[in-house]
mmCIF file of C-alpha atoms in Angstrom:
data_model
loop_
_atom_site.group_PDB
_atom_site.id
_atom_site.type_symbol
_atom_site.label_atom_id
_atom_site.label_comp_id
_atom_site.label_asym_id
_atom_site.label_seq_id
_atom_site.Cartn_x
_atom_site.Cartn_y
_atom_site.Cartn_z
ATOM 1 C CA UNK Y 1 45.269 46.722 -30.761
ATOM 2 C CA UNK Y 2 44.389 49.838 -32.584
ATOM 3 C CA UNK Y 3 41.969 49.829 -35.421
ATOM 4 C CA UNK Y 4 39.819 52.729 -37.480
ATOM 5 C CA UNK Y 5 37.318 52.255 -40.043
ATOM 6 C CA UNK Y 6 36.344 55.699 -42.016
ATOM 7 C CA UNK Y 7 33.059 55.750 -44.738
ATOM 8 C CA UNK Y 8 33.070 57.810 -47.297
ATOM 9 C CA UNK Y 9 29.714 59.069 -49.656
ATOM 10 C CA UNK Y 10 30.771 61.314 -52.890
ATOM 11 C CA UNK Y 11 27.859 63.158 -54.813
ATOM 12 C CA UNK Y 12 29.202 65.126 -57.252
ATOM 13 C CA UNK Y 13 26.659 66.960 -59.456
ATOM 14 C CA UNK Y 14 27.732 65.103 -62.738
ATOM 15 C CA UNK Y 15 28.873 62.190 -61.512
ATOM 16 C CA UNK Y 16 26.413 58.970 -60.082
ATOM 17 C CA UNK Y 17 26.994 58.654 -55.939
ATOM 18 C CA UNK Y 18 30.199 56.802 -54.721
ATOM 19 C CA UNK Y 19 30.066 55.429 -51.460
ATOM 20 C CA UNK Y 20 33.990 53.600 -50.665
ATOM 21 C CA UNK Y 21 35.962 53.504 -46.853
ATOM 22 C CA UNK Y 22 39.574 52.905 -45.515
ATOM 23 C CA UNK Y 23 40.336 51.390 -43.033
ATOM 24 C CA UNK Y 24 43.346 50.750 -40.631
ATOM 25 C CA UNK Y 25 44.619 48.270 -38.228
ATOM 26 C CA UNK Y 26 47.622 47.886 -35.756
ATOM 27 C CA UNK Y 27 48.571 44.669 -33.388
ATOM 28 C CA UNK Y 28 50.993 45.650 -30.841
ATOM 29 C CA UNK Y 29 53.165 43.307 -28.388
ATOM 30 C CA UNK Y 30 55.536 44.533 -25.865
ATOM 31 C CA UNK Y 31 58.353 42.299 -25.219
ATOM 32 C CA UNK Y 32 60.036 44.191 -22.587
ATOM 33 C CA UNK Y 33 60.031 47.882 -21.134
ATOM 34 C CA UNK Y 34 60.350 49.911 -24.282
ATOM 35 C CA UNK Y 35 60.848 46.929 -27.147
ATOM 36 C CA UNK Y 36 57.641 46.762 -28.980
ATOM 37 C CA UNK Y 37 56.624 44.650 -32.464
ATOM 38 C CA UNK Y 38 53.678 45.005 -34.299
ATOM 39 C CA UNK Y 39 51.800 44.113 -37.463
ATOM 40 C CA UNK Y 40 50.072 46.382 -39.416
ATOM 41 C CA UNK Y 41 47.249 46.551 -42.244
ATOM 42 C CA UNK Y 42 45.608 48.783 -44.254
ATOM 43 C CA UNK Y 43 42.465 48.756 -46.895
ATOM 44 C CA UNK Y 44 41.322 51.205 -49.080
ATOM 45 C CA UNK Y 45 38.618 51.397 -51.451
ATOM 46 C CA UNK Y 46 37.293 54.472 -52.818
ATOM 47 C CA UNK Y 47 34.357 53.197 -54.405
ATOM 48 C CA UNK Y 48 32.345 49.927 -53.399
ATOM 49 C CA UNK Y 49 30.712 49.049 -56.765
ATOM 50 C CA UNK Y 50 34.656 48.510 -58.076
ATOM 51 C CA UNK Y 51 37.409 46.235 -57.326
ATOM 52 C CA UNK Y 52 39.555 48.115 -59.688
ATOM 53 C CA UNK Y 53 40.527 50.943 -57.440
ATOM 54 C CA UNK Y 54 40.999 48.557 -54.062
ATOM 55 C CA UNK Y 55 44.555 48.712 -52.307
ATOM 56 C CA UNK Y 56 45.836 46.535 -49.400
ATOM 57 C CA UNK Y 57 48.990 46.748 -47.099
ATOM 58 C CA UNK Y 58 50.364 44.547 -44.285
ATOM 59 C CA UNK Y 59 53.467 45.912 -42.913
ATOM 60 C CA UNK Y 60 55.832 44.280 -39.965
ATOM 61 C CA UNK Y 61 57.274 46.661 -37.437
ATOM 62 C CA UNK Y 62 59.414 47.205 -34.374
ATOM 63 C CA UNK Y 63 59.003 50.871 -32.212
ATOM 64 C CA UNK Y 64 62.084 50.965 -29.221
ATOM 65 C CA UNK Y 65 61.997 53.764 -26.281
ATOM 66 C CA UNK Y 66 65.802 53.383 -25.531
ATOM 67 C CA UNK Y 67 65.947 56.246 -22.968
ATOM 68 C CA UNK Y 68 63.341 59.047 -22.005
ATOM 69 C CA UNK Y 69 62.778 61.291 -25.261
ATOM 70 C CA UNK Y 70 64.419 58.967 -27.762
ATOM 71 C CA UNK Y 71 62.208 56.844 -29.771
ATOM 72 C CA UNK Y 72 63.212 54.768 -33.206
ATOM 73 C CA UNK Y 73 60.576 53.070 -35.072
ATOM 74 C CA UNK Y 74 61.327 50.433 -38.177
ATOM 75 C CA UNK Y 75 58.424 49.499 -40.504
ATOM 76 C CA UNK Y 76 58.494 47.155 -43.544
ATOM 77 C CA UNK Y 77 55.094 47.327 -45.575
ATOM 78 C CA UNK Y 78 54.259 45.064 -48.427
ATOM 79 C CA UNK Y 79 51.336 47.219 -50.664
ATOM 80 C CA UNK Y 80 49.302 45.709 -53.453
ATOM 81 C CA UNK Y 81 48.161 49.065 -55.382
ATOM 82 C CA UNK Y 82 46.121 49.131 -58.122
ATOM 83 C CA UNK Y 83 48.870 51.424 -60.653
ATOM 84 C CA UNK Y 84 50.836 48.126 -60.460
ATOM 85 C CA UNK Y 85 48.241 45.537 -60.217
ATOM 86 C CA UNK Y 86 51.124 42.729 -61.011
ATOM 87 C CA UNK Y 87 53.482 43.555 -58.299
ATOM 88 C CA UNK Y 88 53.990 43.922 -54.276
ATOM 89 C CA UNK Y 89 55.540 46.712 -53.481
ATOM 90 C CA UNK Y 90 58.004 47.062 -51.106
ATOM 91 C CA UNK Y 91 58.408 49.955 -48.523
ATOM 92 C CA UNK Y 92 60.606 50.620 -45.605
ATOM 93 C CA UNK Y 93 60.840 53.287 -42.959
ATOM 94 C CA UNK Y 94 62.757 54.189 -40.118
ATOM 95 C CA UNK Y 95 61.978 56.871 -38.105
ATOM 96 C CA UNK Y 96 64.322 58.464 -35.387
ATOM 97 C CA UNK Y 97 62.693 60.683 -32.995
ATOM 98 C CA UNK Y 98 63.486 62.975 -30.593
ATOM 99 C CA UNK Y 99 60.883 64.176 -27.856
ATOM 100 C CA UNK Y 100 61.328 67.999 -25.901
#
């Protein structure tokens, strides 16, 4: 399990002081030698003292290590966002990558 948790204080000199944090969260399982699934989730909230800004994802993944160097990674987040407070996004990546 990975997680990180990040604070944040804004004082800007015409604005009142914002305090707001992210954070960020990742449960891992290997099956076998190089098959791994894991669940992700993220929070973020720039300022505390409002809801109105808060956005949440929780994302489903699977990272393989076929052969030395070679790595492909599938993730499938679902993101409530504040811009489209009616809706779940959708997002999905695959990364293919190559190590020297």
């Amino acid at each position: 399990m990975l997680s990180e948790i990040d604070f944040e204080t804004s004082r800007p000199t015409s604005n009142p002081i914002t305090i707001g944090g992210a954070t960020w969260s990742k449960l891992d399982y290997e099956v076998f030698q190089g098959l791994h699934y894991y669940l992700t989730y993220q929070l973020g909230n720039p300022d505390y003292s409002s809801n109105s800004a808060r956005s949440s994802a929780l994302g489903i993944g699977s990272r393989l290590f076929s052969r030395p160097h070679f790595e492909f990674d599938f993730l499938w987040q679902f993101q409530n966002s504040p811009a489209f407070p009616a809706q779940v996004l959708d997002y999905v990546t695959l990364l293919m990558h190559f190590y020297l």
